[in-house]
Amino acid sequence: MQRIVHSLLLLILFAPPLQAQDVHLSHIHASPILLNPGMTGLFNGDMRLIANARSQWQSVTKGYQTVTASADARLMQLGRNDIVAGGIQLYSDKAGDLDFTTRSASVMGSVLKSLSPFGNSFLSAGISLGFVGNSVNYSNIVAFDNEPAIANGANDRTGYLDVSAGLSYFYSFDRDNSFHLGAAVQHLNKPNVSFFSDGPLNHGLSLYRKLVIHGGGDFRLSGKTFMKPTFIFLDQGPHREMTMGTFMKYKTLKYDNQNKGTAIYVGAWLRWYHVNNVTGTDAIIAAVRMDYKSTFITFSFDLNISTLTDVSYGRGGPELSIVKILDYKRTNRRSIKVQCPDF
């Protein structure tokens, strides 16, 4: 049975109609420029550093191991309140007994256009250019006969350029209440991801373009209690996904004049999917978060509630993220009014 499963997985991997899918993270707030290049530079501070680690489906098989890291910063000021920002995004993802690995390095650029003299409303546009490499370990194949993919000259690695673009908008009513919306199109160039350098098996292996629509808000309910709802909608080929939920935030210590302090959060999200006319509920995402001044740490766990629970026993996967905002104090820096939302 193991040999049959391995053979079927390899045939699926190299089948001509295949359209590869993307890295999947549950922390909407902790992967902003991976989600949408229009989010580059959209934060309060000078530089933002983010690291994410995720493990999924380890209870079923040798599942996904995903690590991402990013850094983005405000590079220069245009006029009174407009900003030019840039960033880099790295990720590595490994899955399955064949060690199918995806590694990516991207650079981002964005322009944040002020829509208000008070710095509480911005529209940003961003673009991402990256290089993605895939590799697979054929030595792990267990099969009865020679695998057709290898016999036809499949390479064990491939690489391609990837282009994405996006828009983002935010509005702050005051320092305690705000909302944001964004949209992006990833894989604009529909790169070819085939492991074959030529021949008929090299055709039809392009990434689907992916539409991303996301948003959220930060709303004060009482003196120290806030609600932070978020949603994300993904549409890629025959696959659609919607995730919705909220954090409940409690400020535990007094905040300073830059709205920095200590806060704790608890939250939950529900994820739905639609694939080839089949709709279902995939998972409940439970999360806790702690903010200490300019450092935000989040841990979540996906509780699988789809039909895969028969083999996953509900264990989807844990995810950890750390966000650090750096703000350099320079007395000669030109003043700029920006009230970015706290993602």
mmCIF file of C-alpha atoms in Angstrom:
data_model
loop_
_atom_site.group_PDB
_atom_site.id
_atom_site.type_symbol
_atom_site.label_atom_id
_atom_site.label_comp_id
_atom_site.label_asym_id
_atom_site.label_seq_id
_atom_site.Cartn_x
_atom_site.Cartn_y
_atom_site.Cartn_z
ATOM 1 C CA MET A 1 0.000 0.000 0.000
ATOM 2 C CA GLN A 2 2.830 2.400 0.823
ATOM 3 C CA ARG A 3 4.383 1.840 -2.602
ATOM 4 C CA ILE A 4 1.070 2.463 -4.321
ATOM 5 C CA VAL A 5 0.497 5.678 -2.362
ATOM 6 C CA HIS A 6 3.977 6.958 -3.235
ATOM 7 C CA SER A 7 3.428 6.203 -6.917
ATOM 8 C CA LEU A 8 0.062 7.938 -6.957
ATOM 9 C CA LEU A 9 1.509 11.010 -5.229
ATOM 10 C CA LEU A 10 4.271 11.260 -7.804
ATOM 11 C CA LEU A 11 1.854 10.894 -10.712
ATOM 12 C CA ILE A 12 -0.323 13.626 -9.228
ATOM 13 C CA LEU A 13 2.753 15.819 -8.784
ATOM 14 C CA PHE A 14 3.698 15.576 -12.464
ATOM 15 C CA ALA A 15 0.291 15.267 -14.105
ATOM 16 C CA PRO A 16 -0.090 17.732 -17.046
ATOM 17 C CA PRO A 17 -3.245 19.485 -15.741
ATOM 18 C CA LEU A 18 -1.658 20.226 -12.353
ATOM 19 C CA GLN A 19 -1.832 23.819 -11.116
ATOM 20 C CA ALA A 20 0.430 24.221 -8.067
ATOM 21 C CA GLN A 21 -0.839 25.854 -4.878
ATOM 22 C CA ASP A 22 0.789 28.167 -2.343
ATOM 23 C CA VAL A 23 2.167 28.338 1.176
ATOM 24 C CA HIS A 24 -0.683 28.414 3.695
ATOM 25 C CA LEU A 25 -0.578 30.388 6.964
ATOM 26 C CA SER A 26 -3.346 30.939 9.520
ATOM 27 C CA HIS A 27 -1.947 34.139 11.077
ATOM 28 C CA ILE A 28 -3.532 36.763 8.838
ATOM 29 C CA HIS A 29 -2.046 39.615 10.863
ATOM 30 C CA ALA A 30 1.487 38.156 10.992
ATOM 31 C CA SER A 31 2.223 37.665 7.288
ATOM 32 C CA PRO A 32 1.199 41.033 5.796
ATOM 33 C CA ILE A 33 3.645 41.426 2.890
ATOM 34 C CA LEU A 34 3.423 37.737 1.981
ATOM 35 C CA LEU A 35 -0.331 38.254 1.791
ATOM 36 C CA ASN A 36 -0.276 41.555 -0.098
ATOM 37 C CA PRO A 37 2.728 43.649 -1.252
ATOM 38 C CA GLY A 38 0.498 46.684 -0.801
ATOM 39 C CA MET A 39 0.929 46.175 2.971
ATOM 40 C CA THR A 40 4.657 46.947 2.734
ATOM 41 C CA GLY A 41 5.512 49.790 5.113
ATOM 42 C CA LEU A 42 1.988 49.933 6.539
ATOM 43 C CA PHE A 43 2.782 50.073 10.268
ATOM 44 C CA ASN A 44 3.715 52.540 12.980
ATOM 45 C CA GLY A 45 7.505 52.689 13.160
ATOM 46 C CA ASP A 46 10.601 52.631 10.948
ATOM 47 C CA MET A 47 11.167 48.889 10.399
ATOM 48 C CA ARG A 48 9.098 45.723 10.913
ATOM 49 C CA LEU A 49 10.659 42.263 11.382
ATOM 50 C CA ILE A 50 8.476 39.129 11.222
ATOM 51 C CA ALA A 51 9.150 35.402 11.641
ATOM 52 C CA ASN A 52 6.598 32.585 11.259
ATOM 53 C CA ALA A 53 6.877 28.834 11.786
ATOM 54 C CA ARG A 54 4.107 26.361 11.000
ATOM 55 C CA SER A 55 3.680 22.583 11.077
ATOM 56 C CA GLN A 56 0.646 20.879 9.542
ATOM 57 C CA TRP A 57 -0.750 17.348 9.110
ATOM 58 C CA GLN A 58 2.007 15.677 11.130
ATOM 59 C CA SER A 59 -0.623 13.379 12.665
ATOM 60 C CA VAL A 60 -1.566 12.050 9.201
ATOM 61 C CA THR A 61 1.735 11.714 7.334
ATOM 62 C CA LYS A 62 4.984 13.576 6.839
ATOM 63 C CA GLY A 63 3.174 16.873 6.450
ATOM 64 C CA TYR A 64 4.130 20.481 5.830
ATOM 65 C CA GLN A 65 6.928 22.345 7.604
ATOM 66 C CA THR A 66 6.823 26.051 6.775
ATOM 67 C CA VAL A 67 9.150 28.857 7.890
ATOM 68 C CA THR A 68 8.884 32.475 6.734
ATOM 69 C CA ALA A 69 10.767 35.674 7.539
ATOM 70 C CA SER A 70 10.294 39.233 6.344
ATOM 71 C CA ALA A 71 11.568 42.745 6.903
ATOM 72 C CA ASP A 72 10.015 45.945 5.595
ATOM 73 C CA ALA A 73 10.805 49.584 6.242
ATOM 74 C CA ARG A 74 9.940 53.119 5.274
ATOM 75 C CA LEU A 75 12.656 54.267 2.902
ATOM 76 C CA MET A 76 11.827 57.878 2.150
ATOM 77 C CA GLN A 77 9.194 60.556 2.437
ATOM 78 C CA LEU A 78 7.455 62.170 -0.524
ATOM 79 C CA GLY A 79 5.993 65.594 0.107
ATOM 80 C CA ARG A 80 4.471 66.103 3.529
ATOM 81 C CA ASN A 81 2.840 62.752 4.357
ATOM 82 C CA ASP A 82 3.439 60.316 1.448
ATOM 83 C CA ILE A 83 5.876 57.437 1.969
ATOM 84 C CA VAL A 84 7.980 55.079 -0.156
ATOM 85 C CA ALA A 85 8.586 51.695 1.503
ATOM 86 C CA GLY A 86 10.464 48.519 0.649
ATOM 87 C CA GLY A 87 10.868 45.017 2.007
ATOM 88 C CA ILE A 88 12.092 41.471 1.556
ATOM 89 C CA GLN A 89 10.188 38.219 2.088
ATOM 90 C CA LEU A 90 11.728 34.746 2.469
ATOM 91 C CA TYR A 91 10.046 31.395 2.967
ATOM 92 C CA SER A 92 10.792 27.690 2.922
ATOM 93 C CA ASP A 93 8.214 24.911 2.785
ATOM 94 C CA LYS A 94 8.836 21.134 2.825
ATOM 95 C CA ALA A 95 6.219 18.409 2.542
ATOM 96 C CA GLY A 96 5.814 14.673 2.063
ATOM 97 C CA ASP A 97 8.035 11.620 1.942
ATOM 98 C CA LEU A 98 9.625 12.929 -1.259
ATOM 99 C CA ASP A 99 10.742 16.113 0.582
ATOM 100 C CA PHE A 100 8.989 18.347 -1.929
ATOM 101 C CA THR A 101 10.533 21.722 -1.080
ATOM 102 C CA THR A 102 9.644 25.261 -2.090
ATOM 103 C CA ARG A 103 11.963 28.169 -1.313
ATOM 104 C CA SER A 104 11.302 31.775 -2.225
ATOM 105 C CA ALA A 105 13.043 35.141 -1.972
ATOM 106 C CA SER A 106 11.131 38.294 -2.941
ATOM 107 C CA VAL A 107 11.655 42.041 -2.866
ATOM 108 C CA MET A 108 8.733 44.422 -2.389
ATOM 109 C CA GLY A 109 8.177 48.088 -3.033
ATOM 110 C CA SER A 110 5.201 50.289 -2.208
ATOM 111 C CA VAL A 111 3.991 53.876 -2.204
ATOM 112 C CA LEU A 112 1.725 55.038 0.625
ATOM 113 C CA LYS A 113 -0.420 57.962 -0.491
ATOM 114 C CA SER A 114 -1.932 60.113 2.239
ATOM 115 C CA LEU A 115 -5.621 60.880 1.704
ATOM 116 C CA SER A 116 -5.891 63.144 4.728
ATOM 117 C CA PRO A 117 -3.791 65.997 6.165
ATOM 118 C CA PHE A 118 -4.208 64.358 9.585
ATOM 119 C CA GLY A 119 -2.356 61.156 8.565
ATOM 120 C CA ASN A 120 -5.299 58.908 9.441
ATOM 121 C CA SER A 121 -6.181 57.700 5.930
ATOM 122 C CA PHE A 122 -3.779 56.084 3.464
ATOM 123 C CA LEU A 123 -4.006 54.228 0.164
ATOM 124 C CA SER A 124 -0.972 52.099 -0.666
ATOM 125 C CA ALA A 125 0.062 50.278 -3.836
ATOM 126 C CA GLY A 126 2.786 47.666 -3.903
ATOM 127 C CA ILE A 127 4.513 45.185 -6.184
ATOM 128 C CA SER A 128 6.560 42.069 -5.458
ATOM 129 C CA LEU A 129 9.229 40.387 -7.606
ATOM 130 C CA GLY A 130 10.530 37.048 -6.427
ATOM 131 C CA PHE A 131 12.420 33.939 -7.389
ATOM 132 C CA VAL A 132 10.952 30.568 -6.386
ATOM 133 C CA GLY A 133 12.772 27.242 -6.429
ATOM 134 C CA ASN A 134 11.222 23.764 -6.124
ATOM 135 C CA SER A 135 13.036 20.502 -5.468
ATOM 136 C CA VAL A 136 12.108 16.861 -4.892
ATOM 137 C CA ASN A 137 14.039 13.824 -3.636
ATOM 138 C CA TYR A 138 13.495 10.926 -6.069
ATOM 139 C CA SER A 139 15.657 8.568 -3.994
ATOM 140 C CA ASN A 140 12.783 8.254 -1.508
ATOM 141 C CA ILE A 141 10.460 6.707 -4.095
ATOM 142 C CA VAL A 142 9.346 3.138 -3.395
ATOM 143 C CA ALA A 143 7.664 1.566 -6.445
ATOM 144 C CA PHE A 144 7.239 -1.718 -8.305
ATOM 145 C CA ASP A 145 8.527 -0.388 -11.640
ATOM 146 C CA ASN A 146 10.549 2.536 -12.945
ATOM 147 C CA GLU A 147 8.620 5.714 -12.337
ATOM 148 C CA PRO A 148 7.392 7.267 -15.628
ATOM 149 C CA ALA A 149 8.336 10.766 -14.477
ATOM 150 C CA ILE A 150 12.000 9.851 -14.014
ATOM 151 C CA ALA A 151 12.067 7.734 -17.186
ATOM 152 C CA ASN A 152 10.891 10.781 -19.141
ATOM 153 C CA GLY A 153 13.731 12.927 -17.851
ATOM 154 C CA ALA A 154 12.235 14.853 -14.943
ATOM 155 C CA ASN A 155 14.661 17.198 -13.176
ATOM 156 C CA ASP A 156 14.895 17.119 -9.398
ATOM 157 C CA ARG A 157 14.677 20.911 -9.159
ATOM 158 C CA THR A 158 13.242 23.871 -11.025
ATOM 159 C CA GLY A 159 12.973 27.646 -10.584
ATOM 160 C CA TYR A 160 10.942 30.570 -11.866
ATOM 161 C CA LEU A 161 10.240 34.290 -11.437
ATOM 162 C CA ASP A 162 7.039 35.294 -9.684
ATOM 163 C CA VAL A 163 5.291 38.712 -9.838
ATOM 164 C CA SER A 164 2.489 39.964 -7.567
ATOM 165 C CA ALA A 165 0.790 43.328 -6.963
ATOM 166 C CA GLY A 166 -1.709 44.704 -4.492
ATOM 167 C CA LEU A 167 -3.574 47.653 -3.000
ATOM 168 C CA SER A 168 -4.371 48.435 0.615
ATOM 169 C CA TYR A 169 -6.434 51.107 2.368
ATOM 170 C CA PHE A 170 -6.794 52.041 6.012
ATOM 171 C CA TYR A 171 -8.687 54.642 7.974
ATOM 172 C CA SER A 172 -8.242 55.512 11.657
ATOM 173 C CA PHE A 173 -11.181 57.206 13.363
ATOM 174 C CA ASP A 174 -8.899 57.855 16.353
ATOM 175 C CA ARG A 175 -5.999 56.091 18.094
ATOM 176 C CA ASP A 176 -8.344 53.330 19.362
ATOM 177 C CA ASN A 177 -10.629 52.660 16.371
ATOM 178 C CA SER A 178 -9.654 51.849 12.777
ATOM 179 C CA PHE A 179 -10.272 49.512 9.853
ATOM 180 C CA HIS A 180 -8.314 48.323 6.810
ATOM 181 C CA LEU A 181 -9.066 46.625 3.483
ATOM 182 C CA GLY A 182 -6.793 45.160 0.845
ATOM 183 C CA ALA A 183 -6.699 43.211 -2.408
ATOM 184 C CA ALA A 184 -3.860 41.558 -4.297
ATOM 185 C CA VAL A 185 -3.271 39.416 -7.365
ATOM 186 C CA GLN A 186 -0.442 36.932 -6.963
ATOM 187 C CA HIS A 187 1.397 35.086 -9.790
ATOM 188 C CA LEU A 188 0.536 37.761 -12.340
ATOM 189 C CA ASN A 189 2.954 36.189 -14.833
ATOM 190 C CA LYS A 190 1.503 32.650 -14.339
ATOM 191 C CA PRO A 191 4.962 31.045 -14.123
ATOM 192 C CA ASN A 192 5.626 27.561 -15.466
ATOM 193 C CA VAL A 193 6.440 25.202 -12.566
ATOM 194 C CA SER A 194 7.170 22.022 -14.531
ATOM 195 C CA PHE A 195 10.098 19.761 -13.568
ATOM 196 C CA PHE A 196 10.514 18.831 -17.246
ATOM 197 C CA SER A 197 12.800 20.984 -19.388
ATOM 198 C CA ASP A 198 11.041 20.062 -22.648
ATOM 199 C CA GLY A 199 8.549 17.649 -24.189
ATOM 200 C CA PRO A 200 4.753 17.290 -23.791
ATOM 201 C CA LEU A 201 4.926 16.979 -19.986
ATOM 202 C CA ASN A 202 6.309 20.538 -19.819
ATOM 203 C CA HIS A 203 2.970 22.062 -20.854
ATOM 204 C CA GLY A 204 -0.016 22.971 -18.708
ATOM 205 C CA LEU A 205 2.000 23.364 -15.500
ATOM 206 C CA SER A 206 1.476 27.066 -14.799
ATOM 207 C CA LEU A 207 0.514 28.555 -11.466
ATOM 208 C CA TYR A 208 -3.020 29.841 -11.349
ATOM 209 C CA ARG A 209 -3.268 33.541 -10.570
ATOM 210 C CA LYS A 210 -4.520 33.997 -7.030
ATOM 211 C CA LEU A 211 -6.933 36.714 -5.915
ATOM 212 C CA VAL A 212 -6.570 37.804 -2.280
ATOM 213 C CA ILE A 213 -9.151 40.006 -0.535
ATOM 214 C CA HIS A 214 -8.640 40.781 3.144
ATOM 215 C CA GLY A 215 -9.614 43.231 5.832
ATOM 216 C CA GLY A 216 -10.152 43.869 9.493
ATOM 217 C CA GLY A 217 -10.443 46.435 12.208
ATOM 218 C CA ASP A 218 -9.601 47.486 15.745
ATOM 219 C CA PHE A 219 -12.569 48.693 17.786
ATOM 220 C CA ARG A 220 -12.686 49.782 21.407
ATOM 221 C CA LEU A 221 -15.527 48.152 23.366
ATOM 222 C CA SER A 222 -14.752 49.584 26.796
ATOM 223 C CA GLY A 223 -11.896 51.170 28.720
ATOM 224 C CA LYS A 224 -9.338 48.371 28.185
ATOM 225 C CA THR A 225 -11.208 45.914 25.974
ATOM 226 C CA PHE A 226 -11.009 45.825 22.181
ATOM 227 C CA MET A 227 -12.284 43.652 19.351
ATOM 228 C CA LYS A 228 -9.997 42.946 16.356
ATOM 229 C CA PRO A 229 -12.006 41.132 13.633
ATOM 230 C CA THR A 230 -10.245 39.979 10.439
ATOM 231 C CA PHE A 231 -11.148 38.075 7.298
ATOM 232 C CA ILE A 232 -9.380 36.751 4.209
ATOM 233 C CA PHE A 233 -10.795 35.385 0.954
ATOM 234 C CA LEU A 234 -8.600 33.407 -1.466
ATOM 235 C CA ASP A 235 -9.512 32.396 -5.022
ATOM 236 C CA GLN A 236 -7.012 30.326 -7.009
ATOM 237 C CA GLY A 237 -8.192 28.198 -9.928
ATOM 238 C CA PRO A 238 -10.820 25.725 -8.669
ATOM 239 C CA HIS A 239 -9.926 26.503 -5.037
ATOM 240 C CA ARG A 240 -11.675 29.090 -2.860
ATOM 241 C CA GLU A 241 -11.209 29.711 0.829
ATOM 242 C CA MET A 242 -12.689 32.081 3.394
ATOM 243 C CA THR A 243 -11.404 32.633 6.937
ATOM 244 C CA MET A 244 -13.234 34.869 9.409
ATOM 245 C CA GLY A 245 -12.845 35.517 13.109
ATOM 246 C CA THR A 246 -11.675 37.922 15.760
ATOM 247 C CA PHE A 247 -9.265 38.588 18.583
ATOM 248 C CA MET A 248 -10.518 39.954 21.882
ATOM 249 C CA LYS A 249 -7.830 42.277 23.231
ATOM 250 C CA TYR A 250 -7.269 43.445 26.791
ATOM 251 C CA LYS A 251 -4.752 46.156 27.655
ATOM 252 C CA THR A 252 -3.114 45.146 30.918
ATOM 253 C CA LEU A 253 -0.777 48.088 31.501
ATOM 254 C CA LYS A 254 -0.854 51.795 30.784
ATOM 255 C CA TYR A 255 0.048 52.700 27.203
ATOM 256 C CA ASP A 256 2.398 55.527 26.275
ATOM 257 C CA ASN A 257 1.693 58.391 23.870
ATOM 258 C CA GLN A 258 2.624 56.139 20.913
ATOM 259 C CA ASN A 259 -0.054 53.607 21.902
ATOM 260 C CA LYS A 260 2.582 51.056 23.000
ATOM 261 C CA GLY A 261 2.203 48.928 26.104
ATOM 262 C CA THR A 262 1.241 45.428 27.187
ATOM 263 C CA ALA A 263 -1.840 43.566 25.992
ATOM 264 C CA ILE A 264 -3.118 40.007 25.837
ATOM 265 C CA TYR A 265 -5.459 38.521 23.228
ATOM 266 C CA VAL A 266 -7.553 35.415 22.744
ATOM 267 C CA GLY A 267 -9.278 34.655 19.477
ATOM 268 C CA ALA A 268 -10.853 32.144 17.125
ATOM 269 C CA TRP A 269 -11.431 31.913 13.359
ATOM 270 C CA LEU A 270 -13.431 29.594 11.142
ATOM 271 C CA ARG A 271 -12.117 28.505 7.739
ATOM 272 C CA TRP A 272 -14.350 27.361 4.876
ATOM 273 C CA TYR A 273 -13.379 25.947 1.474
ATOM 274 C CA HIS A 274 -14.953 25.435 -1.946
ATOM 275 C CA VAL A 275 -13.277 23.090 -4.464
ATOM 276 C CA ASN A 276 -14.863 21.699 -7.638
ATOM 277 C CA ASN A 277 -18.440 22.348 -6.464
ATOM 278 C CA VAL A 278 -17.726 20.885 -3.016
ATOM 279 C CA THR A 279 -18.121 23.236 -0.053
ATOM 280 C CA GLY A 280 -17.224 22.463 3.528
ATOM 281 C CA THR A 281 -15.775 23.664 6.808
ATOM 282 C CA ASP A 282 -12.070 22.959 7.148
ATOM 283 C CA ALA A 283 -10.903 24.114 10.570
ATOM 284 C CA ILE A 284 -11.346 26.183 13.689
ATOM 285 C CA ILE A 285 -8.263 28.278 14.459
ATOM 286 C CA ALA A 286 -7.708 29.036 18.155
ATOM 287 C CA ALA A 287 -5.074 31.652 19.002
ATOM 288 C CA VAL A 288 -3.486 33.565 21.867
ATOM 289 C CA ARG A 289 -1.300 36.635 21.511
ATOM 290 C CA MET A 290 0.748 38.910 23.729
ATOM 291 C CA ASP A 291 2.024 42.408 22.953
ATOM 292 C CA TYR A 292 4.880 43.860 24.955
ATOM 293 C CA LYS A 293 5.618 47.362 23.748
ATOM 294 C CA SER A 294 6.727 46.797 20.131
ATOM 295 C CA THR A 295 6.960 42.988 20.173
ATOM 296 C CA PHE A 296 3.935 40.826 19.285
ATOM 297 C CA ILE A 297 3.984 37.050 19.860
ATOM 298 C CA THR A 298 1.154 34.805 18.630
ATOM 299 C CA PHE A 299 0.551 31.066 18.961
ATOM 300 C CA SER A 300 -2.327 29.295 17.257
ATOM 301 C CA PHE A 301 -3.539 25.775 16.559
ATOM 302 C CA ASP A 302 -5.725 24.575 13.697
ATOM 303 C CA LEU A 303 -8.437 22.183 14.888
ATOM 304 C CA ASN A 304 -9.434 20.173 11.827
ATOM 305 C CA ILE A 305 -13.215 19.628 11.576
ATOM 306 C CA SER A 306 -13.442 18.474 7.946
ATOM 307 C CA THR A 307 -13.913 14.896 6.735
ATOM 308 C CA LEU A 308 -10.160 14.408 7.329
ATOM 309 C CA THR A 309 -10.834 14.145 11.080
ATOM 310 C CA ASP A 310 -11.081 10.345 10.643
ATOM 311 C CA VAL A 311 -7.303 10.265 10.151
ATOM 312 C CA SER A 312 -6.174 13.621 11.615
ATOM 313 C CA TYR A 313 -8.124 13.264 14.891
ATOM 314 C CA GLY A 314 -8.728 17.020 14.645
ATOM 315 C CA ARG A 315 -5.032 17.901 14.811
ATOM 316 C CA GLY A 316 -4.370 20.355 11.998
ATOM 317 C CA GLY A 317 -1.216 22.105 13.114
ATOM 318 C CA PRO A 318 0.466 24.686 15.377
ATOM 319 C CA GLU A 319 1.798 28.051 14.222
ATOM 320 C CA LEU A 320 4.049 30.573 15.969
ATOM 321 C CA SER A 321 4.796 34.135 14.884
ATOM 322 C CA ILE A 322 6.903 36.971 16.272
ATOM 323 C CA VAL A 323 6.593 40.571 15.062
ATOM 324 C CA LYS A 324 9.051 43.265 16.121
ATOM 325 C CA ILE A 325 8.629 46.954 15.307
ATOM 326 C CA LEU A 326 11.728 49.160 15.401
ATOM 327 C CA ASP A 327 11.402 52.920 15.805
ATOM 328 C CA TYR A 328 14.612 54.938 15.605
ATOM 329 C CA LYS A 329 14.627 58.176 17.544
ATOM 330 C CA ARG A 330 16.223 60.917 15.456
ATOM 331 C CA THR A 331 15.861 64.502 16.610
ATOM 332 C CA ASN A 332 16.485 65.867 13.103
ATOM 333 C CA ARG A 333 13.926 63.619 11.429
ATOM 334 C CA ARG A 334 11.210 65.399 9.513
ATOM 335 C CA SER A 335 7.869 65.005 11.223
ATOM 336 C CA ILE A 336 5.248 62.882 9.479
ATOM 337 C CA LYS A 337 1.711 62.236 10.592
ATOM 338 C CA VAL A 338 0.721 58.571 10.274
ATOM 339 C CA GLN A 339 -1.787 56.676 12.424
ATOM 340 C CA CYS A 340 -1.449 53.163 10.979
ATOM 341 C CA PRO A 341 -3.731 50.461 12.411
ATOM 342 C CA ASP A 342 -2.249 47.830 14.716
ATOM 343 C CA PHE A 343 -2.415 44.605 12.722
#
